[in-house]
mmCIF file with all atom_site columns, C-alpha atoms and ligand atoms in Angstrom:
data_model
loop_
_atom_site.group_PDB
_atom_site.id
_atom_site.type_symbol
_atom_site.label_atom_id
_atom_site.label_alt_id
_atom_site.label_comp_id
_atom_site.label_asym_id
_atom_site.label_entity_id
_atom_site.label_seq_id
_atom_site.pdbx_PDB_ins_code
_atom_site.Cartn_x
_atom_site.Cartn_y
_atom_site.Cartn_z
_atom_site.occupancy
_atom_site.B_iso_or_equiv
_atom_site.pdbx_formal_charge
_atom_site.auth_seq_id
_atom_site.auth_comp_id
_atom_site.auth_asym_id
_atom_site.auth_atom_id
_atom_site.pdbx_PDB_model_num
ATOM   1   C CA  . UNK A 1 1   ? -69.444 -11.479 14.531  1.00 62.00 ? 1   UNK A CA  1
ATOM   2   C CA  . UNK A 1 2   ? -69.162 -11.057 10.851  1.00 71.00 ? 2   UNK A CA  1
ATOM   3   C CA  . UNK A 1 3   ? -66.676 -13.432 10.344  1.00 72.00 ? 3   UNK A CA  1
ATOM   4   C CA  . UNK A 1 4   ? -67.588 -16.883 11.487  1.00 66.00 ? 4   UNK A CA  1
ATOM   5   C CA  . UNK A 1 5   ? -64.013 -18.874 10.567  1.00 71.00 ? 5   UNK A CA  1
ATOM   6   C CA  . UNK A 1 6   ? -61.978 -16.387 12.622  1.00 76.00 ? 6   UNK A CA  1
ATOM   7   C CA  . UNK A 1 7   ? -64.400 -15.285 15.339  1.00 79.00 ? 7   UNK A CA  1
ATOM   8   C CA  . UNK A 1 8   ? -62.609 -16.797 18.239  1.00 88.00 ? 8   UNK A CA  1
ATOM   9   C CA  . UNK A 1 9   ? -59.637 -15.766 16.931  1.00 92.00 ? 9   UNK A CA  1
ATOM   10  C CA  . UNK A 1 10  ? -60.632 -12.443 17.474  1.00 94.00 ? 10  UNK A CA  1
ATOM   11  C CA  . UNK A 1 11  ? -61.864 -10.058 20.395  1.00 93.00 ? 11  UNK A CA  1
ATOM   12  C CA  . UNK A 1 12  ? -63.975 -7.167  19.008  1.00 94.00 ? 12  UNK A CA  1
ATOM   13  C CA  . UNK A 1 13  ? -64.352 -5.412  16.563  1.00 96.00 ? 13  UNK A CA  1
ATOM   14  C CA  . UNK A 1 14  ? -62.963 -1.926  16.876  1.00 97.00 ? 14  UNK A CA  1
ATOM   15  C CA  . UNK A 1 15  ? -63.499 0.320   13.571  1.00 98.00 ? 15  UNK A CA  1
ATOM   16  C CA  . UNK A 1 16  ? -66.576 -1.118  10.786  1.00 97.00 ? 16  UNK A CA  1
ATOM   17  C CA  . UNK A 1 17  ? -66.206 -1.579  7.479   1.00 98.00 ? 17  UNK A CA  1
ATOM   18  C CA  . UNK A 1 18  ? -68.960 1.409   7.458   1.00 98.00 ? 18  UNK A CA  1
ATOM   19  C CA  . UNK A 1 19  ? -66.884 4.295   9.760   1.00 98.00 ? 19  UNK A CA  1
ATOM   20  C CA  . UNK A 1 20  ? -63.873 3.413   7.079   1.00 98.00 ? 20  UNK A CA  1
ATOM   21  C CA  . UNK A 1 21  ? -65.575 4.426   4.615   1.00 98.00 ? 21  UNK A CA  1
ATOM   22  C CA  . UNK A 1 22  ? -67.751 7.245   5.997   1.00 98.00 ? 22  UNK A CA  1
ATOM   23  C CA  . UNK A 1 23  ? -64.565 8.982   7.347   1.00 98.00 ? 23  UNK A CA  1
ATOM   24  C CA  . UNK A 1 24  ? -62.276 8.194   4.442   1.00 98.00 ? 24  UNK A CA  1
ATOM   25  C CA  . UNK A 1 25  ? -65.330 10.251  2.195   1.00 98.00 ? 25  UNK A CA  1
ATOM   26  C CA  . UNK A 1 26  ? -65.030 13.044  4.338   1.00 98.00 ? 26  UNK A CA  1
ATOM   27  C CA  . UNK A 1 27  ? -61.510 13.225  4.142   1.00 98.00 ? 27  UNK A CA  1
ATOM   28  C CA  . UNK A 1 28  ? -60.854 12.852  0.390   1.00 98.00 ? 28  UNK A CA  1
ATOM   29  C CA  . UNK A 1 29  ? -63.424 16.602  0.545   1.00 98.00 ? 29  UNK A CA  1
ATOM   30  C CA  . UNK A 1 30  ? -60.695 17.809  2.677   1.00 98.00 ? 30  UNK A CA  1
ATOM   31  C CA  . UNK A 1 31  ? -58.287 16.547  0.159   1.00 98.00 ? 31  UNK A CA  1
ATOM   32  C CA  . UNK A 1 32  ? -60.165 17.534  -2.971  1.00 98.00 ? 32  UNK A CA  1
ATOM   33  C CA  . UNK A 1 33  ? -60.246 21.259  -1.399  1.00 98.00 ? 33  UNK A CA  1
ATOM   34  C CA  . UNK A 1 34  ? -56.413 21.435  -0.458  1.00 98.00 ? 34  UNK A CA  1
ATOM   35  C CA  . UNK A 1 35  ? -55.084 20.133  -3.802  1.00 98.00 ? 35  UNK A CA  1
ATOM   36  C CA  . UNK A 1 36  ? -57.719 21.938  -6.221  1.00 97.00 ? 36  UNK A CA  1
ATOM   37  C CA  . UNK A 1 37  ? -55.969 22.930  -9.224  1.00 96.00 ? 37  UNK A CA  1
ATOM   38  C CA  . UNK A 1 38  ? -52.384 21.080  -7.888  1.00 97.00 ? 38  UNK A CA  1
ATOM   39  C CA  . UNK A 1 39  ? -50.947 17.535  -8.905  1.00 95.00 ? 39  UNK A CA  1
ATOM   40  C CA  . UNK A 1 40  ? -51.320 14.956  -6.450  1.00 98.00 ? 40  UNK A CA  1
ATOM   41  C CA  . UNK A 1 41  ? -49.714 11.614  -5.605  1.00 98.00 ? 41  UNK A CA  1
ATOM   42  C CA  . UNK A 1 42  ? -50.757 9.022   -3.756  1.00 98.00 ? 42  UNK A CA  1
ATOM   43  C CA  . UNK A 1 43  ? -47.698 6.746   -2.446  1.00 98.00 ? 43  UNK A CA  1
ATOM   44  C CA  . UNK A 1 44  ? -49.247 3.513   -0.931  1.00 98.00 ? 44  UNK A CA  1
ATOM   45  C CA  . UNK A 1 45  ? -46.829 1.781   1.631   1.00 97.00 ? 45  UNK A CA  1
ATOM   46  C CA  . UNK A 1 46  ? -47.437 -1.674  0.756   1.00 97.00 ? 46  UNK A CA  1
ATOM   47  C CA  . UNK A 1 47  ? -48.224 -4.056  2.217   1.00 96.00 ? 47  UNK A CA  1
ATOM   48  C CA  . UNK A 1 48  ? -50.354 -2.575  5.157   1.00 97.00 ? 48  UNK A CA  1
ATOM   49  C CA  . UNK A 1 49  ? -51.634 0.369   3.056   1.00 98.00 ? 49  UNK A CA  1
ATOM   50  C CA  . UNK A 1 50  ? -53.265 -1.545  -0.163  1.00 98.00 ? 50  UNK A CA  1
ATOM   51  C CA  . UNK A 1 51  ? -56.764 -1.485  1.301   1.00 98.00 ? 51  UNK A CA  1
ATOM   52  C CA  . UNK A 1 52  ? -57.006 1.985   2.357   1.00 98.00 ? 52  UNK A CA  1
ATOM   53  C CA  . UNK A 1 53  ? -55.205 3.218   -1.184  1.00 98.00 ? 53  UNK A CA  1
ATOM   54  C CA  . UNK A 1 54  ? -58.054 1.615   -2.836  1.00 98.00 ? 54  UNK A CA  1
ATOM   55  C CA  . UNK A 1 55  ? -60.719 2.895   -1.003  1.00 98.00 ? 55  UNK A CA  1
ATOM   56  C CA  . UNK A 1 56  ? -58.891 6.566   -1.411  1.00 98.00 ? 56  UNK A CA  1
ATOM   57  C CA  . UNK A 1 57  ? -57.816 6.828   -4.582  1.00 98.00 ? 57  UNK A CA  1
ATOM   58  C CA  . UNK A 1 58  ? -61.838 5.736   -5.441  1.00 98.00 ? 58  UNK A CA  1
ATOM   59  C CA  . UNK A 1 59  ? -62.993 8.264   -3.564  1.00 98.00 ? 59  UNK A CA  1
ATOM   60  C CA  . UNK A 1 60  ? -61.154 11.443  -5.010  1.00 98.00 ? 60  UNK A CA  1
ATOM   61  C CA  . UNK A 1 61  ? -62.534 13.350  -7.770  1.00 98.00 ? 61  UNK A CA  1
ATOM   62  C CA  . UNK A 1 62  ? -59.476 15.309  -8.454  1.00 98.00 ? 62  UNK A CA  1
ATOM   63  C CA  . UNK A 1 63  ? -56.769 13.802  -10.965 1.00 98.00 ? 63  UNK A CA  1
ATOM   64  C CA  . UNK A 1 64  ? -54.389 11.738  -9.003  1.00 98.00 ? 64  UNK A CA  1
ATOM   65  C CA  . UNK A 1 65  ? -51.550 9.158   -9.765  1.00 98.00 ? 65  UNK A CA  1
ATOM   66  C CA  . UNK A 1 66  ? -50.921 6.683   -7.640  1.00 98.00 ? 66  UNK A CA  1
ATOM   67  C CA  . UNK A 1 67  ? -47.102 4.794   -6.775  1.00 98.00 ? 67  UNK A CA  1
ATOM   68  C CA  . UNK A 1 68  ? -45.795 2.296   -4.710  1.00 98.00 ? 68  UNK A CA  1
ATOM   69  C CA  . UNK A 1 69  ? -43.255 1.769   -1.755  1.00 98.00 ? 69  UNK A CA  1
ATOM   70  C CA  . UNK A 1 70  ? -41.927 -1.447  0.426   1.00 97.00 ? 70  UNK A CA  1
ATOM   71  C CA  . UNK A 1 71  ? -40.211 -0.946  3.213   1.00 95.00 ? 71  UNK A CA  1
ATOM   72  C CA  . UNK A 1 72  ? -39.192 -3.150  6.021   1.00 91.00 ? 72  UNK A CA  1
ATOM   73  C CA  . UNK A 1 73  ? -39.045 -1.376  9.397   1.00 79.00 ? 73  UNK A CA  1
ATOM   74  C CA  . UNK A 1 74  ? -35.749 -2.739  11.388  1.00 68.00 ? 74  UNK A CA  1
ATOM   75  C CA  . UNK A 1 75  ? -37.214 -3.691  15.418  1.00 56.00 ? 75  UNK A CA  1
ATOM   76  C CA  . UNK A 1 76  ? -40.344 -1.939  16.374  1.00 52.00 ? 76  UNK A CA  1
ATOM   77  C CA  . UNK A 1 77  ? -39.236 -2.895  20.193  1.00 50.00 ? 77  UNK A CA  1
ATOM   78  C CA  . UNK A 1 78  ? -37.873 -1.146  22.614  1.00 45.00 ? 78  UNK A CA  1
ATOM   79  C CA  . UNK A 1 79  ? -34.200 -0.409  20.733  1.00 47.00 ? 79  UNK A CA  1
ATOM   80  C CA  . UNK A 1 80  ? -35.657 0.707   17.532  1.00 54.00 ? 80  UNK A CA  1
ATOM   81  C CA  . UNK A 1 81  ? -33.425 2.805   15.292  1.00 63.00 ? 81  UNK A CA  1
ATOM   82  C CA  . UNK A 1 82  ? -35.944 3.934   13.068  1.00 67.00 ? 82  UNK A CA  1
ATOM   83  C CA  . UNK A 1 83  ? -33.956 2.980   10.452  1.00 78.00 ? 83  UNK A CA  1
ATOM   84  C CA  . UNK A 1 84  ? -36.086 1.519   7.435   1.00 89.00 ? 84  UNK A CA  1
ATOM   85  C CA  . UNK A 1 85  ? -34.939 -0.227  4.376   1.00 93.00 ? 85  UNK A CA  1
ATOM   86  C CA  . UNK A 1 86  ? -36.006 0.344   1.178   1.00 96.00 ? 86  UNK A CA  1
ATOM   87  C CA  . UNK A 1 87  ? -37.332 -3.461  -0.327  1.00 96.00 ? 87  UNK A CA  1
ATOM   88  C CA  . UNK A 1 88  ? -38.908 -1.120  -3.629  1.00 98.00 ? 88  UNK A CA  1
ATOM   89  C CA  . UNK A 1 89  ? -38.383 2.364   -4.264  1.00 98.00 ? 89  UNK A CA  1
ATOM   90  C CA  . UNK A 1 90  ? -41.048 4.552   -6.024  1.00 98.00 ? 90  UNK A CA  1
ATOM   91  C CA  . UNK A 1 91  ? -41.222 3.922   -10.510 1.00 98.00 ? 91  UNK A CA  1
ATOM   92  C CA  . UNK A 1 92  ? -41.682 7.777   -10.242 1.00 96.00 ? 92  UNK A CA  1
ATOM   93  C CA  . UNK A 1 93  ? -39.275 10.561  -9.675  1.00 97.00 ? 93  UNK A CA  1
ATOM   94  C CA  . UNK A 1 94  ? -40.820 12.820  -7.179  1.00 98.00 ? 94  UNK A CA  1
ATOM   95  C CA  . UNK A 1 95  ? -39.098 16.206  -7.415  1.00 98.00 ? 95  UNK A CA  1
ATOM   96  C CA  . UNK A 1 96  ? -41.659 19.129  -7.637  1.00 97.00 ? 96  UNK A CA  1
ATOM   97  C CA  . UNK A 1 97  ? -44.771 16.797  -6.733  1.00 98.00 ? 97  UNK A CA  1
ATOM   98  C CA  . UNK A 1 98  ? -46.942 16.749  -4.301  1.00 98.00 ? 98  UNK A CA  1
ATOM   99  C CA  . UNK A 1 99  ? -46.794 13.568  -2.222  1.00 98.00 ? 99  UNK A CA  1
ATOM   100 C CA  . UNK A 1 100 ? -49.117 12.270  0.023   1.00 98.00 ? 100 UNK A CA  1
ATOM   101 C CA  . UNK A 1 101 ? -48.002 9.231   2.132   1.00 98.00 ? 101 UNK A CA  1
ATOM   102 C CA  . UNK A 1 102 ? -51.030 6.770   2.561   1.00 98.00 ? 102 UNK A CA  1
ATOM   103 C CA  . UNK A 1 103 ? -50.681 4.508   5.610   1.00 98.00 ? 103 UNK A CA  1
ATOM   104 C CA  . UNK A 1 104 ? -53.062 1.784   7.449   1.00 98.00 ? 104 UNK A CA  1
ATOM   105 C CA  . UNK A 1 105 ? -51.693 2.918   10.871  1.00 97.00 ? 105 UNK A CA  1
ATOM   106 C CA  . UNK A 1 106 ? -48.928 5.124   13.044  1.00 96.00 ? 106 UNK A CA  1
ATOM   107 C CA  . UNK A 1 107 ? -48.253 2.911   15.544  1.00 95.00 ? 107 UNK A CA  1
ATOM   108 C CA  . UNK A 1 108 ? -44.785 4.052   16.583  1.00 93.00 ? 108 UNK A CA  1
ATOM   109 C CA  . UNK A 1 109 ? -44.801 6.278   13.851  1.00 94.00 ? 109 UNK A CA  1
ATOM   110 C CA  . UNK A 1 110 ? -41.077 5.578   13.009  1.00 93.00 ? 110 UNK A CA  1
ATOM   111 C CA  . UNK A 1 111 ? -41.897 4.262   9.257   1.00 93.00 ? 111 UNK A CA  1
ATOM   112 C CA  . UNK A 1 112 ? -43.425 7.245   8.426   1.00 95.00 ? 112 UNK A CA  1
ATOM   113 C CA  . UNK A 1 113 ? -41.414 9.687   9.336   1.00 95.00 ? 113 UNK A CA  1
ATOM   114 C CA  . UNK A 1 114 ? -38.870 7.733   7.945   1.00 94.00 ? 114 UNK A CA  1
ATOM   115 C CA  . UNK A 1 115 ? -40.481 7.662   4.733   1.00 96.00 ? 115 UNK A CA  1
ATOM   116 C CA  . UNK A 1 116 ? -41.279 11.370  4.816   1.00 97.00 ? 116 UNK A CA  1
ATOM   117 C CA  . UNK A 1 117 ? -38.122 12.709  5.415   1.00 96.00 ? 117 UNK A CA  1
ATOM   118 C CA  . UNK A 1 118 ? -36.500 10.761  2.805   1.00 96.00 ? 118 UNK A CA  1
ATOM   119 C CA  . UNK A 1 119 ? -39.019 11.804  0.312   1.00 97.00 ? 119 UNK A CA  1
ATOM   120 C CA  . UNK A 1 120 ? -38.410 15.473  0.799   1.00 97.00 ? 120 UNK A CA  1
ATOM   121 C CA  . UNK A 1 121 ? -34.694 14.688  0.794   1.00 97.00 ? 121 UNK A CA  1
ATOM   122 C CA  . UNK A 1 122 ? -36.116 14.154  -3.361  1.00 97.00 ? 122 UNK A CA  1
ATOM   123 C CA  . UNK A 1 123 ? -36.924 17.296  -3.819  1.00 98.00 ? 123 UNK A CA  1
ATOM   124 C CA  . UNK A 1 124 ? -40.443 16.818  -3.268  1.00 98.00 ? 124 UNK A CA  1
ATOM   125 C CA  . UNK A 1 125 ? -42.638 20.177  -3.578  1.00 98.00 ? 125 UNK A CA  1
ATOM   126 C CA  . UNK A 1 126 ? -44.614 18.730  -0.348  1.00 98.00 ? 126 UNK A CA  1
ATOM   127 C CA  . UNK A 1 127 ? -45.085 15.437  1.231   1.00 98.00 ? 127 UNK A CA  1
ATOM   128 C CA  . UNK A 1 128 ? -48.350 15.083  3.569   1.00 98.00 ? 128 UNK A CA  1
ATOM   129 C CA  . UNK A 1 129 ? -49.551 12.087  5.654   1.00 98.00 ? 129 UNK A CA  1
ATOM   130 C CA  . UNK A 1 130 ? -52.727 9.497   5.239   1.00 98.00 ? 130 UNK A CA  1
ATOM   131 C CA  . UNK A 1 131 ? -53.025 7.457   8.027   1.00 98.00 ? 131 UNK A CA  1
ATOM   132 C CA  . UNK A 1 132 ? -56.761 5.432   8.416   1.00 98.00 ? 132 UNK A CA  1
ATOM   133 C CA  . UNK A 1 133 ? -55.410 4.197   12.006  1.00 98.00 ? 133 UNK A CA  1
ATOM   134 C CA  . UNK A 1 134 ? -52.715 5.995   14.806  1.00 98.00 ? 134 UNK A CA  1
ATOM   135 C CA  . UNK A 1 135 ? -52.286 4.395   18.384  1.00 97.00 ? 135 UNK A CA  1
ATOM   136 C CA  . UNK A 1 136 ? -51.539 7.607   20.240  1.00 96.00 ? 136 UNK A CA  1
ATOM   137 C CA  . UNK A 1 137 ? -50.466 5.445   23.086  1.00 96.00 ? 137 UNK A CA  1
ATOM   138 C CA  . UNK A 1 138 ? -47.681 4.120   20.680  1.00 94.00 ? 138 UNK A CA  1
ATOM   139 C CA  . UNK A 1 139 ? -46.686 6.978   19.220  1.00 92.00 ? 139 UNK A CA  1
ATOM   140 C CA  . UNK A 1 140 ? -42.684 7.868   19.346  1.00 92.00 ? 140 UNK A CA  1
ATOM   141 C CA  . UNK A 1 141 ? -41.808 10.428  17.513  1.00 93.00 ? 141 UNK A CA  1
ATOM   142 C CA  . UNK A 1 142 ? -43.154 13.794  16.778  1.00 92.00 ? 142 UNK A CA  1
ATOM   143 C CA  . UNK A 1 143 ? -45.076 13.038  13.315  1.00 94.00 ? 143 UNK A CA  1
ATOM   144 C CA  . UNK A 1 144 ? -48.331 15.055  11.939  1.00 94.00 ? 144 UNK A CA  1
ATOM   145 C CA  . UNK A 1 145 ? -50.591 13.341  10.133  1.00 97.00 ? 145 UNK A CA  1
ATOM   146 C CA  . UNK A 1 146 ? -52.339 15.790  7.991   1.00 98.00 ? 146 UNK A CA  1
ATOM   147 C CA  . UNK A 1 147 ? -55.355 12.926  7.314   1.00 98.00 ? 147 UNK A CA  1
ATOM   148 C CA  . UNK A 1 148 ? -56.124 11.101  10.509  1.00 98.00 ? 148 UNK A CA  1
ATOM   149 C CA  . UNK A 1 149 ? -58.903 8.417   10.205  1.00 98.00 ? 149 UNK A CA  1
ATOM   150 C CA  . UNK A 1 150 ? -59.166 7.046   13.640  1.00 98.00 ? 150 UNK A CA  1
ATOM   151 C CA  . UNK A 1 151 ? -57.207 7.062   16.742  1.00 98.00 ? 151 UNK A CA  1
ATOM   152 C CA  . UNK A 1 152 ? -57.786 3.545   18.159  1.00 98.00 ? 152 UNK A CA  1
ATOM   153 C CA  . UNK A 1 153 ? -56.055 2.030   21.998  1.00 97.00 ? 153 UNK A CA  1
ATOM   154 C CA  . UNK A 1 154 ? -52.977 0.344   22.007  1.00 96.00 ? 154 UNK A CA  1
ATOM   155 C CA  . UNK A 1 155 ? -54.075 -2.902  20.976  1.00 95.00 ? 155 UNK A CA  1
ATOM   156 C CA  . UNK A 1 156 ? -53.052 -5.533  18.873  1.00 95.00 ? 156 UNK A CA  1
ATOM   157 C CA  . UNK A 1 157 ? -55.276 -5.189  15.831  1.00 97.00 ? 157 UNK A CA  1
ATOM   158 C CA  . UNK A 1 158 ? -55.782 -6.897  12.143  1.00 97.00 ? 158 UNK A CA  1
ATOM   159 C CA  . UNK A 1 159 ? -58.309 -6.487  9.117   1.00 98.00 ? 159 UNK A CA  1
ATOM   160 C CA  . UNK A 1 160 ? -58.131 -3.918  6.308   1.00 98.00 ? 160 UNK A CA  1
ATOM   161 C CA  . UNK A 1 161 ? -54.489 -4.392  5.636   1.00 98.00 ? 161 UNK A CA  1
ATOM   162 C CA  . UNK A 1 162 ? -53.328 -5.021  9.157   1.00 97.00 ? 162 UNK A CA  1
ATOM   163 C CA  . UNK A 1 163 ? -52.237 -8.380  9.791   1.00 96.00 ? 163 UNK A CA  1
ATOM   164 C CA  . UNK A 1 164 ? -50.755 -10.733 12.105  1.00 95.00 ? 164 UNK A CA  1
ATOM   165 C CA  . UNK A 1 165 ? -48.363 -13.433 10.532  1.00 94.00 ? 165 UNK A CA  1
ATOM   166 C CA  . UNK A 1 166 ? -49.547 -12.375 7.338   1.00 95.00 ? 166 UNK A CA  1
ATOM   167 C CA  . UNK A 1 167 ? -53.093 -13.533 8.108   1.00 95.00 ? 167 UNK A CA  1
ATOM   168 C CA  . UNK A 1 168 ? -56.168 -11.238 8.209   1.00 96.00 ? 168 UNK A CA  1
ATOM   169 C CA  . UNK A 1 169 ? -55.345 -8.542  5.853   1.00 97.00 ? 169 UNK A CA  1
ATOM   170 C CA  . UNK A 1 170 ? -58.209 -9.078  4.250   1.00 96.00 ? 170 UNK A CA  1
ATOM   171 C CA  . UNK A 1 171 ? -60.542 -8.275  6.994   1.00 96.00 ? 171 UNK A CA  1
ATOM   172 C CA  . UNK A 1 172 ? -63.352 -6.006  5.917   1.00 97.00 ? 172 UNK A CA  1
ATOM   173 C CA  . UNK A 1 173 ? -63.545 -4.017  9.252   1.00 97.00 ? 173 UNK A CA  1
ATOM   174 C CA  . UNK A 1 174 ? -60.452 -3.390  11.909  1.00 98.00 ? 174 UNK A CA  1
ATOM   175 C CA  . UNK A 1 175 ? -60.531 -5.906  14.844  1.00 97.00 ? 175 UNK A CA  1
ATOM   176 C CA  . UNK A 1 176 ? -58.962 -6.617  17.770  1.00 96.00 ? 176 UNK A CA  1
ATOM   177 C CA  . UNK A 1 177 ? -56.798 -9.566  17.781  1.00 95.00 ? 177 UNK A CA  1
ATOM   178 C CA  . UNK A 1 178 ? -57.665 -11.860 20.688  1.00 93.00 ? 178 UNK A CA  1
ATOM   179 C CA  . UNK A 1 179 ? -54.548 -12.518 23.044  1.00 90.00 ? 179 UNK A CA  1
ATOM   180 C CA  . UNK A 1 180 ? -54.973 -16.623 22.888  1.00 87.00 ? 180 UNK A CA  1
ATOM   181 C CA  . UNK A 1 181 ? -53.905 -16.345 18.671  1.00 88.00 ? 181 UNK A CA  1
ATOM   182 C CA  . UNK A 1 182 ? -50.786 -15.175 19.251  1.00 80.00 ? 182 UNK A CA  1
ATOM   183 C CA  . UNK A 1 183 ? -50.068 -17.170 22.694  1.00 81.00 ? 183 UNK A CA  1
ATOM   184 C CA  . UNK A 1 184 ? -50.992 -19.992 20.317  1.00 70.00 ? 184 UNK A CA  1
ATOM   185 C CA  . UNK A 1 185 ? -48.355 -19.364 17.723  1.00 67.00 ? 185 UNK A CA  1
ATOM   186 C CA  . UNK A 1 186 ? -45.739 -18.662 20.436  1.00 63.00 ? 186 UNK A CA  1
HETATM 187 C C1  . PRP B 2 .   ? -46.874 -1.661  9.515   1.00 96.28 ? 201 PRP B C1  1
HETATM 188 C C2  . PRP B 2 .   ? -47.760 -0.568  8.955   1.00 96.28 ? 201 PRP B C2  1
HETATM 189 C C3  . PRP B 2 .   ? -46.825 0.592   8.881   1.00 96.28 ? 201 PRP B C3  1
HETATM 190 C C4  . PRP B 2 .   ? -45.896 0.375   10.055  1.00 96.28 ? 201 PRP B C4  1
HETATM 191 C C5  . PRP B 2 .   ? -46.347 1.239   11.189  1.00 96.28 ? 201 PRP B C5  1
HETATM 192 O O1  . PRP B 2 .   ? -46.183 -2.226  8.463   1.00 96.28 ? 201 PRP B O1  1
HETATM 193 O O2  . PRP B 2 .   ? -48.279 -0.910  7.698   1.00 96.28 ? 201 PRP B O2  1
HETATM 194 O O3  . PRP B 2 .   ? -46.064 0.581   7.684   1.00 96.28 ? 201 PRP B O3  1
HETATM 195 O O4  . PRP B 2 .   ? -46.005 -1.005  10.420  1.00 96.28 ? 201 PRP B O4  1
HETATM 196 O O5  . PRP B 2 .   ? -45.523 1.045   12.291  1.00 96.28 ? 201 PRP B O5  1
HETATM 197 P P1  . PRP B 2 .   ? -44.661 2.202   12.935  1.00 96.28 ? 201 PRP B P1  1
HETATM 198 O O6  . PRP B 2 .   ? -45.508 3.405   13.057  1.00 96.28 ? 201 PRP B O6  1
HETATM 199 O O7  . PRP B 2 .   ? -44.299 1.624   14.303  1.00 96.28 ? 201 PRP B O7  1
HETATM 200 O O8  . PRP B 2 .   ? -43.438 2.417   12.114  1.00 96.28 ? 201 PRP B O8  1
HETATM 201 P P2  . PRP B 2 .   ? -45.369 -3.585  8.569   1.00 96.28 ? 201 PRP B P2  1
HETATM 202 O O9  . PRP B 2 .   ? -43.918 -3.265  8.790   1.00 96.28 ? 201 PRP B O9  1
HETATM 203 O O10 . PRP B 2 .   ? -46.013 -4.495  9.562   1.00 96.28 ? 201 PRP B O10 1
HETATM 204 O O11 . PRP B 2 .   ? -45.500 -4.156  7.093   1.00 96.28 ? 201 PRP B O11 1
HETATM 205 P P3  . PRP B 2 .   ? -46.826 -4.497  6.237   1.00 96.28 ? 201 PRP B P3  1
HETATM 206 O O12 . PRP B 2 .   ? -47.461 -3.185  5.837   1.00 96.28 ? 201 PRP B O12 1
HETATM 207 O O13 . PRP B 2 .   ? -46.325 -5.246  5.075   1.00 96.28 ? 201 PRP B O13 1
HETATM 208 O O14 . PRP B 2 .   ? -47.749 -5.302  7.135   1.00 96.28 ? 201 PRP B O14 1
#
């Protein structure tokens, strides 16, 4: 594996470094052609999202801004809410623009659809969905996402913005987190 410190700390690796990008080119067509001649702004979900914005953002040829959100997602078990808290709000005021949410992954799928409802609540002209990863075996509520990179197993999985205990973010490719890491940290 790539990444000789962390190797047997990890299982497989799931998505390359090379399918991110390939698919995130194709999709930033998709998005050149559907915003031609509109605005467009990217809203990066930090801290998960910061690898896929940049990756993106570099691939569009149409004009673009680009904002930031944190958010802190209340129990992801079994009695989630869905209730998120805003830890920093957008600099931008969003009424009449065209949003598009950029996310590493739906897992449940309770952040963002969160996230877009209460941007539409501000009078948002439209507010689409970037997501380079979805676990459709995770997946909780009914949420579209207009940009799908891959749809990947149920797994626990870290690299390009994912992490686990803050570690791995910074993981070129997606991987699959090997079960003895986290009964080590238990
Ligand atoms: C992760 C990910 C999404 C969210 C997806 O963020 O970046 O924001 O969880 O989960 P959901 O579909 O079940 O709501 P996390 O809260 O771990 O924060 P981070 O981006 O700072 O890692």
């Amino acid at each position: 594996m790539r990444y000789d410190d962390v190797s047997d700390q990890l299982d497989e690796i799931l998505v390359t470094e090379e399918q991110l990008l390939a698919r995130i080119a194709e999709l930033a067509r998709e998005i050149e052609r559907d915003y031609a001649g509109k605005d467009l702004l990217l809203v990066g979900v930090l801290k998960g999202a910061v690898m896929v914005m940049s990756d993106l953002s570099r691939a569009l040829t149409i004009p673009i801004n680009m904002d930031w959100m944190a958010v802190s997602s209340y129990g992801h078990g079994t009695t989630s809410s869905g209730v998120v808290r805003i830890l920093k709000d957008l600099d931008t005021d969003i009424a009449d623009r065209n949003v598009l949410l950029v996310e590493d992954i739906i897992d449940t799928g309770l952040t963002l659809s969160w996230l877009h409802d209460n941007l539409m609540s501000r009078g948002a002209a439209s507010v689409k969905i970037f997501a380079a990863l979805r676990k459709p075996d995770a997946v909780r509520v009914d949420i579209v996402a207009d940009y799908l990179g891959f749809d990947i197993p149920n797994k626990f999985v870290v690299g390009y913005g994912l992490d686990f205990a803050e570690n791995f973010r910074h993981l070129r490719d997606v991987a699959v987190l090997s079960p003895r890491t986290y009964a080590e940290s238990e």
